[in-house]
Amino acid sequence: MVDRRNQKAKKPPILGQSHGLSDIEGEMIQQLIRAGSHSSRELYIPPQDLAQEATTHMRPEAEQVIADSRVHEILLTFQRDYLYGQGRFDEYRDGLLLKWGDGYSRKHIWVSVEDGKLLFETSHNKQCDKPYCNGTHHVLSRDQYTNLDIVNQELAELFRRPVYEPPDD
């Protein structure tokens, strides 16, 4: 007897690829999306509406770690090429937040700095097999966060499995 369930042609996985947009092309697509969706949502929060812990400037230590890791640079590229400028960055005293989506589909990538280490908030609540996982965050030392391969791997995982915000946030 032939098992037909295993005879289906396997489709190759869909992998996200950068669209290689210039900044001008990215802005044009962003405007088209906003016009097509008739969105009045602002892509930034006016300073008077920011939460008290939100700032416009990170602490110098946090800013240095973020710069050394190149996280902000990578997230800006992701924002332009994958989100077409529809995401929003918020800076906090200890880190950086990239948010995208609306309503029940809001997602974010939260990167913070604590004691000279770079922390990525994860979507899992238990320790994974990575040696730098503490159960809720991936904590990278200076040697790790200055290794672009590790940072890219972490951000790629966060892009695939972002942290979802509860609707009441």
Coordinates of N, CA and C in Angstrom, one line a residue:
M1 N 0.8 -1.2 0.0 CA 0.0 0.0 0.0 C 0.9 1.3 0.0
V2 N 0.5 2.3 -0.8 CA 1.3 3.5 -0.9 C 0.8 4.6 0.0
D3 N 1.7 5.2 0.7 CA 1.3 6.3 1.6 C 1.3 7.6 0.8
R4 N 0.2 8.1 0.4 CA 0.2 9.3 -0.4 C 0.4 10.6 0.3
R5 N 0.4 10.6 1.6 CA 0.6 11.8 2.4 C 2.0 12.3 2.2
N6 N 3.0 11.4 2.0 CA 4.4 11.7 1.9 C 4.8 12.0 0.5
Q7 N 3.8 11.8 -0.5 CA 4.2 12.0 -1.9 C 4.0 13.4 -2.3
K8 N 3.4 14.3 -1.5 CA 3.2 15.7 -1.9 C 4.6 16.3 -2.2
A9 N 4.6 17.1 -3.2 CA 5.9 17.8 -3.5 C 6.1 18.8 -2.4
K10 N 7.3 18.7 -1.8 CA 7.6 19.7 -0.7 C 8.0 21.0 -1.4
K11 N 7.3 22.0 -0.8 CA 7.6 23.4 -1.3 C 8.8 23.9 -0.5
P12 N 9.6 24.7 -1.2 CA 10.7 25.3 -0.5 C 10.2 26.3 0.5
P13 N 10.9 26.5 1.6 CA 10.4 27.4 2.6 C 10.5 28.9 2.1
I14 N 9.6 29.7 2.5 CA 9.6 31.1 2.1 C 10.6 31.8 3.1
L15 N 11.6 32.4 2.5 CA 12.6 33.1 3.3 C 12.5 34.6 3.0
G16 N 12.5 35.4 4.0 CA 12.5 36.9 3.8 C 13.8 37.3 3.2
Q17 N 13.6 38.2 2.2 CA 14.8 38.7 1.6 C 14.7 40.2 1.5
S18 N 15.7 40.9 1.7 CA 15.8 42.4 1.6 C 15.4 42.8 0.2
H19 N 14.6 43.9 0.1 CA 14.2 44.4 -1.2 C 15.3 45.3 -1.8
G20 N 16.3 45.6 -1.0 CA 17.4 46.5 -1.5 C 16.9 47.9 -1.9
L21 N 16.0 48.5 -1.2 CA 15.5 49.8 -1.5 C 16.4 50.9 -1.1
S22 N 16.4 51.9 -1.9 CA 17.1 53.1 -1.6 C 16.2 53.9 -0.6
D23 N 16.7 54.8 0.1 CA 15.9 55.6 1.1 C 14.8 56.3 0.4
I24 N 15.0 56.8 -0.8 CA 14.0 57.5 -1.6 C 12.9 56.5 -2.0
E25 N 13.2 55.3 -2.4 CA 12.2 54.3 -2.8 C 11.4 53.9 -1.6
G26 N 12.1 53.7 -0.4 CA 11.5 53.4 0.8 C 10.5 54.4 1.2
E27 N 10.8 55.7 1.1 CA 9.9 56.7 1.5 C 8.7 56.8 0.5
M28 N 8.9 56.5 -0.8 CA 7.8 56.5 -1.7 C 6.8 55.3 -1.4
I29 N 7.4 54.2 -1.1 CA 6.5 53.0 -0.8 C 5.8 53.3 0.5
Q30 N 6.4 53.9 1.5 CA 5.8 54.2 2.8 C 4.6 55.2 2.5
Q31 N 4.8 56.2 1.7 CA 3.7 57.1 1.4 C 2.5 56.4 0.7
L32 N 2.9 55.5 -0.3 CA 1.8 54.7 -1.0 C 1.0 53.9 0.0
I33 N 1.7 53.2 0.9 CA 1.0 52.3 1.9 C 0.1 53.2 2.8
R34 N 0.6 54.3 3.3 CA -0.2 55.1 4.1 C -1.4 55.7 3.4
A35 N -1.2 56.1 2.1 CA -2.3 56.7 1.3 C -3.3 55.6 1.0
G36 N -2.8 54.4 0.7 CA -3.7 53.3 0.3 C -4.5 52.8 1.5
S37 N -4.0 52.8 2.7 CA -4.7 52.3 3.9 C -5.4 53.4 4.6
H38 N -5.3 54.6 4.1 CA -6.0 55.8 4.7 C -5.7 55.9 6.2
S39 N -4.4 55.7 6.5 CA -4.0 55.7 7.9 C -3.7 57.1 8.4
S40 N -4.3 57.4 9.5 CA -3.9 58.7 10.2 C -3.0 58.5 11.3
R41 N -2.5 57.2 11.5 CA -1.6 56.9 12.6 C -0.2 57.5 12.3
E42 N 0.3 58.2 13.3 CA 1.6 58.8 13.2 C 2.7 57.8 13.4
L43 N 3.8 58.0 12.8 CA 4.9 57.0 12.9 C 5.8 57.4 14.0
Y44 N 5.5 58.4 14.8 CA 6.3 58.8 15.9 C 5.3 59.3 17.0
I45 N 5.7 59.3 18.2 CA 4.9 59.7 19.4 C 5.4 61.2 19.7
P46 N 4.4 62.1 19.8 CA 4.8 63.4 20.2 C 5.4 63.4 21.6
P47 N 6.4 64.2 21.8 CA 7.1 64.1 23.2 C 6.2 64.3 24.4
Q48 N 5.1 65.0 24.2 CA 4.2 65.2 25.4 C 3.4 63.9 25.7
D49 N 3.3 63.0 24.7 CA 2.6 61.8 24.9 C 3.4 60.6 25.2
L50 N 4.8 60.8 25.3 CA 5.7 59.7 25.7 C 5.5 59.3 27.1
A51 N 5.7 58.0 27.4 CA 5.7 57.5 28.7 C 6.8 58.2 29.5
Q52 N 6.7 58.3 30.8 CA 7.7 59.0 31.6 C 9.1 58.4 31.4
E53 N 9.2 57.0 31.3 CA 10.5 56.4 31.2 C 11.0 56.5 29.8
A54 N 10.2 56.9 28.8 CA 10.7 57.1 27.4 C 11.5 58.5 27.4
T55 N 12.5 58.5 26.6 CA 13.3 59.7 26.5 C 13.7 59.9 25.0
T56 N 14.3 60.9 24.8 CA 14.8 61.1 23.4 C 16.3 60.8 23.4
H57 N 16.9 60.5 24.5 CA 18.4 60.2 24.6 C 18.6 59.0 25.5
M58 N 19.4 58.1 25.0 CA 19.9 57.0 25.9 C 21.0 57.4 26.8
R59 N 21.2 56.7 27.8 CA 22.4 56.9 28.7 C 23.6 56.8 27.8
P60 N 24.7 57.5 28.1 CA 25.9 57.3 27.2 C 26.4 55.9 27.2
E61 N 26.4 55.1 28.3 CA 26.8 53.7 28.2 C 25.9 52.9 27.3
A62 N 24.6 53.1 27.4 CA 23.7 52.3 26.5 C 23.9 52.7 25.1
E63 N 24.1 54.0 24.8 CA 24.3 54.5 23.5 C 25.6 53.8 22.9
Q64 N 26.6 53.7 23.7 CA 27.9 53.2 23.2 C 27.8 51.7 22.9
V65 N 27.1 50.9 23.7 CA 26.9 49.5 23.5 C 26.1 49.3 22.3
I66 N 25.0 50.1 22.1 CA 24.1 49.9 20.9 C 24.9 50.3 19.7
A67 N 25.8 51.3 19.7 CA 26.6 51.7 18.6 C 27.6 50.6 18.3
D68 N 28.3 50.1 19.3 CA 29.3 49.0 19.1 C 28.7 47.7 18.5
S69 N 27.5 47.4 18.8 CA 26.8 46.2 18.3 C 26.2 46.4 16.9
R70 N 26.0 47.6 16.5 CA 25.5 48.0 15.2 C 24.0 47.6 15.1
V71 N 23.3 47.3 16.2 CA 21.9 46.9 16.3 C 21.0 48.0 15.6
H72 N 21.2 49.3 16.0 CA 20.4 50.3 15.5 C 20.5 50.4 13.9
E73 N 21.7 50.3 13.4 CA 21.9 50.3 12.0 C 21.2 49.2 11.3
I74 N 21.3 48.0 11.9 CA 20.6 46.8 11.3 C 19.1 47.0 11.3
L75 N 18.6 47.5 12.5 CA 17.1 47.7 12.6 C 16.6 48.8 11.6
L76 N 17.4 49.8 11.4 CA 17.0 50.8 10.4 C 16.9 50.2 9.0
T77 N 17.8 49.3 8.6 CA 17.7 48.6 7.4 C 16.4 47.7 7.3
F78 N 16.2 47.0 8.4 CA 15.0 46.2 8.5 C 13.7 47.0 8.4
Q79 N 13.7 48.2 9.1 CA 12.6 49.1 9.0 C 12.3 49.6 7.6
R80 N 13.3 49.9 6.9 CA 13.2 50.3 5.5 C 12.8 49.2 4.5
D81 N 13.5 48.1 4.6 CA 13.4 47.1 3.5 C 12.3 46.1 3.8
Y82 N 11.9 45.8 5.0 CA 10.9 44.8 5.3 C 9.6 45.5 5.8
L83 N 9.7 46.5 6.5 CA 8.5 47.2 7.1 C 8.1 48.4 6.3
Y84 N 8.8 48.7 5.2 CA 8.6 49.9 4.4 C 8.3 51.1 5.2
G85 N 9.1 51.3 6.2 CA 9.0 52.5 7.0 C 7.7 52.6 7.9
Q86 N 7.0 51.5 8.1 CA 5.8 51.5 8.9 C 6.0 51.2 10.4
G87 N 7.3 50.9 10.7 CA 7.6 50.7 12.2 C 7.9 52.0 12.8
R88 N 8.1 51.9 14.1 CA 8.4 53.1 14.9 C 9.5 52.8 15.9
F89 N 10.5 53.7 16.0 CA 11.5 53.5 17.0 C 11.2 54.4 18.2
D90 N 11.4 53.9 19.4 CA 11.4 54.6 20.7 C 12.7 54.4 21.4
E91 N 13.3 55.5 21.8 CA 14.5 55.4 22.6 C 14.1 55.5 24.1
Y92 N 14.8 54.7 24.9 CA 14.6 54.8 26.3 C 16.0 55.0 27.0
R93 N 16.0 55.3 28.2 CA 17.2 55.5 29.0 C 18.2 54.4 28.8
D94 N 17.6 53.2 28.8 CA 18.5 52.0 28.8 C 18.4 51.2 27.5
G95 N 17.8 51.7 26.5 CA 17.7 50.9 25.3 C 16.9 51.5 24.2
L96 N 16.5 50.6 23.3 CA 15.8 51.0 22.0 C 14.7 50.0 21.7
L97 N 13.6 50.5 21.2 CA 12.5 49.6 20.9 C 12.0 49.9 19.5
L98 N 11.8 48.8 18.7 CA 11.3 48.9 17.4 C 9.9 48.3 17.4
K99 N 8.8 49.0 17.1 CA 7.5 48.5 17.2 C 6.9 48.6 15.8
W100 N 6.0 47.6 15.5 CA 5.3 47.6 14.2 C 4.0 46.9 14.4
G101 N 3.1 47.1 13.5 CA 1.8 46.5 13.6 C 0.8 47.3 14.4
D102 N -0.5 46.9 14.3 CA -1.5 47.7 15.0 C -2.4 46.7 15.8
G103 N -3.1 47.3 16.7 CA -4.1 46.5 17.4 C -3.6 45.3 18.0
Y104 N -4.2 44.1 17.7 CA -3.8 42.9 18.2 C -2.6 42.3 17.6
S105 N -2.1 42.9 16.6 CA -0.9 42.3 15.9 C 0.4 43.1 16.2
R106 N 0.4 44.0 17.2 CA 1.5 44.8 17.6 C 2.7 43.9 18.0
K107 N 3.8 44.1 17.4 CA 5.0 43.4 17.7 C 6.2 44.3 18.0
H108 N 7.2 43.8 18.7 CA 8.3 44.7 19.0 C 9.6 43.9 19.1
I109 N 10.7 44.6 18.9 CA 12.0 44.1 19.2 C 12.6 45.1 20.2
W110 N 12.9 44.6 21.4 CA 13.4 45.4 22.5 C 14.8 45.1 22.8
V111 N 15.7 46.1 22.7 CA 17.1 45.9 22.9 C 17.5 46.8 24.1
S112 N 18.1 46.3 25.1 CA 18.5 47.2 26.2 C 19.9 46.8 26.7
V113 N 20.4 47.7 27.5 CA 21.8 47.6 28.0 C 21.7 47.6 29.5
E114 N 22.4 46.6 30.1 CA 22.5 46.5 31.6 C 23.8 46.0 32.0
D115 N 24.5 46.7 32.8 CA 25.9 46.4 33.3 C 26.8 46.1 32.1
G116 N 26.8 46.9 31.1 CA 27.7 46.8 29.9 C 27.4 45.6 29.0
K117 N 26.2 45.0 29.2 CA 25.8 43.8 28.4 C 24.6 44.2 27.5
L118 N 24.5 43.6 26.4 CA 23.4 43.9 25.5 C 22.3 42.8 25.7
L119 N 21.1 43.2 25.9 CA 20.0 42.3 26.2 C 19.0 42.4 25.1
F120 N 18.6 41.2 24.6 CA 17.5 41.1 23.6 C 16.3 40.4 24.3
E121 N 15.2 41.1 24.4 CA 14.0 40.4 25.0 C 13.6 39.4 24.0
T122 N 13.3 38.2 24.5 CA 12.9 37.1 23.7 C 11.4 36.8 23.8
S123 N 10.8 36.1 22.8 CA 9.4 35.7 22.8 C 9.1 34.5 23.7
H124 N 10.2 33.8 24.2 CA 10.0 32.6 25.0 C 10.2 33.0 26.5
N125 N 9.5 32.2 27.3 CA 9.6 32.5 28.8 C 10.3 31.3 29.5
K126 N 11.1 30.6 28.8 CA 11.9 29.5 29.5 C 13.3 29.5 28.8
Q127 N 14.2 29.0 29.5 CA 15.6 29.0 29.0 C 15.7 28.1 27.8
C128 N 16.3 28.6 26.8 CA 16.6 27.8 25.5 C 18.0 27.3 25.6
D129 N 18.4 26.7 24.5 CA 19.7 26.0 24.5 C 20.9 26.9 24.3
K130 N 20.7 28.2 24.1 CA 21.8 29.2 23.9 C 22.4 29.4 25.3
P131 N 23.8 29.4 25.3 CA 24.5 29.6 26.6 C 24.2 31.0 27.2
Y132 N 23.8 32.0 26.4 CA 23.6 33.3 27.0 C 22.1 33.6 27.2
C133 N 21.3 32.6 27.3 CA 19.9 32.8 27.5 C 19.6 32.7 29.0
N134 N 18.8 33.6 29.6 CA 18.5 33.6 31.0 C 17.0 33.2 31.2
G135 N 16.3 32.9 30.1 CA 14.9 32.5 30.2 C 14.0 33.5 29.6
T136 N 14.3 34.8 29.8 CA 13.5 35.9 29.2 C 14.3 36.8 28.2
H137 N 15.6 36.7 28.3 CA 16.5 37.6 27.5 C 17.7 36.8 27.1
H138 N 18.2 37.2 25.9 CA 19.5 36.8 25.5 C 20.5 37.9 25.8
V139 N 21.4 37.5 26.7 CA 22.3 38.5 27.3 C 23.7 38.3 26.7
L140 N 24.2 39.3 25.9 CA 25.4 39.2 25.2 C 26.5 40.0 25.8
S141 N 27.7 39.4 26.1 CA 28.8 40.2 26.6 C 29.4 41.0 25.5
R142 N 30.4 41.8 25.8 CA 31.1 42.7 24.8 C 31.6 41.8 23.6
D143 N 32.3 40.7 23.9 CA 32.9 39.9 22.9 C 31.8 39.3 22.0
Q144 N 30.6 39.1 22.5 CA 29.5 38.5 21.7 C 28.8 39.6 20.9
Y145 N 28.5 40.8 21.5 CA 27.7 41.8 20.8 C 28.6 42.6 19.8
T146 N 29.9 42.4 19.8 CA 30.7 43.0 18.8 C 31.0 42.1 17.7
N147 N 30.5 40.8 17.8 CA 30.6 39.8 16.7 C 29.3 40.0 15.9
L148 N 29.4 40.5 14.7 CA 28.3 40.9 13.8 C 27.5 39.6 13.5
D149 N 28.1 38.5 13.4 CA 27.4 37.2 13.1 C 26.4 36.9 14.2
I150 N 26.8 37.0 15.4 CA 25.9 36.7 16.6 C 24.8 37.7 16.6
V151 N 25.1 39.0 16.4 CA 24.0 40.0 16.4 C 23.0 39.8 15.3
N152 N 23.5 39.5 14.1 CA 22.6 39.2 13.0 C 21.8 38.0 13.3
Q153 N 22.4 37.0 13.8 CA 21.6 35.7 14.2 C 20.5 36.1 15.2
E154 N 20.8 36.8 16.2 CA 19.8 37.2 17.2 C 18.7 38.0 16.6
L155 N 19.0 39.0 15.8 CA 18.0 39.9 15.2 C 17.2 39.1 14.2
A156 N 17.8 38.2 13.4 CA 17.0 37.4 12.5 C 16.0 36.5 13.2
E157 N 16.4 36.0 14.4 CA 15.5 35.2 15.2 C 14.4 36.1 15.7
L158 N 14.7 37.3 16.2 CA 13.7 38.2 16.7 C 12.7 38.7 15.6
F159 N 13.2 38.8 14.3 CA 12.3 39.2 13.2 C 11.4 38.1 12.9
R160 N 11.8 36.8 13.0 CA 11.0 35.6 12.8 C 10.0 35.4 13.9
R161 N 10.4 35.7 15.1 CA 9.6 35.4 16.3 C 9.6 36.7 17.2
P162 N 9.0 37.7 16.8 CA 9.0 39.0 17.6 C 8.2 38.8 18.9
V163 N 8.4 39.7 19.8 CA 7.6 39.7 21.0 C 6.3 40.4 20.7
Y164 N 5.2 39.8 21.0 CA 3.9 40.4 20.8 C 3.5 41.2 22.1
E165 N 2.9 42.3 21.8 CA 2.5 43.2 22.9 C 1.1 42.8 23.3
P166 N 0.7 42.7 24.5 CA -0.7 42.5 24.9 C -1.5 43.7 24.4
P167 N -2.7 43.5 24.0 CA -3.6 44.7 23.5 C -3.7 45.8 24.4
D168 N -3.5 45.6 25.7 CA -3.7 46.7 26.7 C -2.5 47.6 26.9
D169 N -1.4 47.2 26.2 CA -0.2 48.1 26.3 C -0.4 49.4 25.5

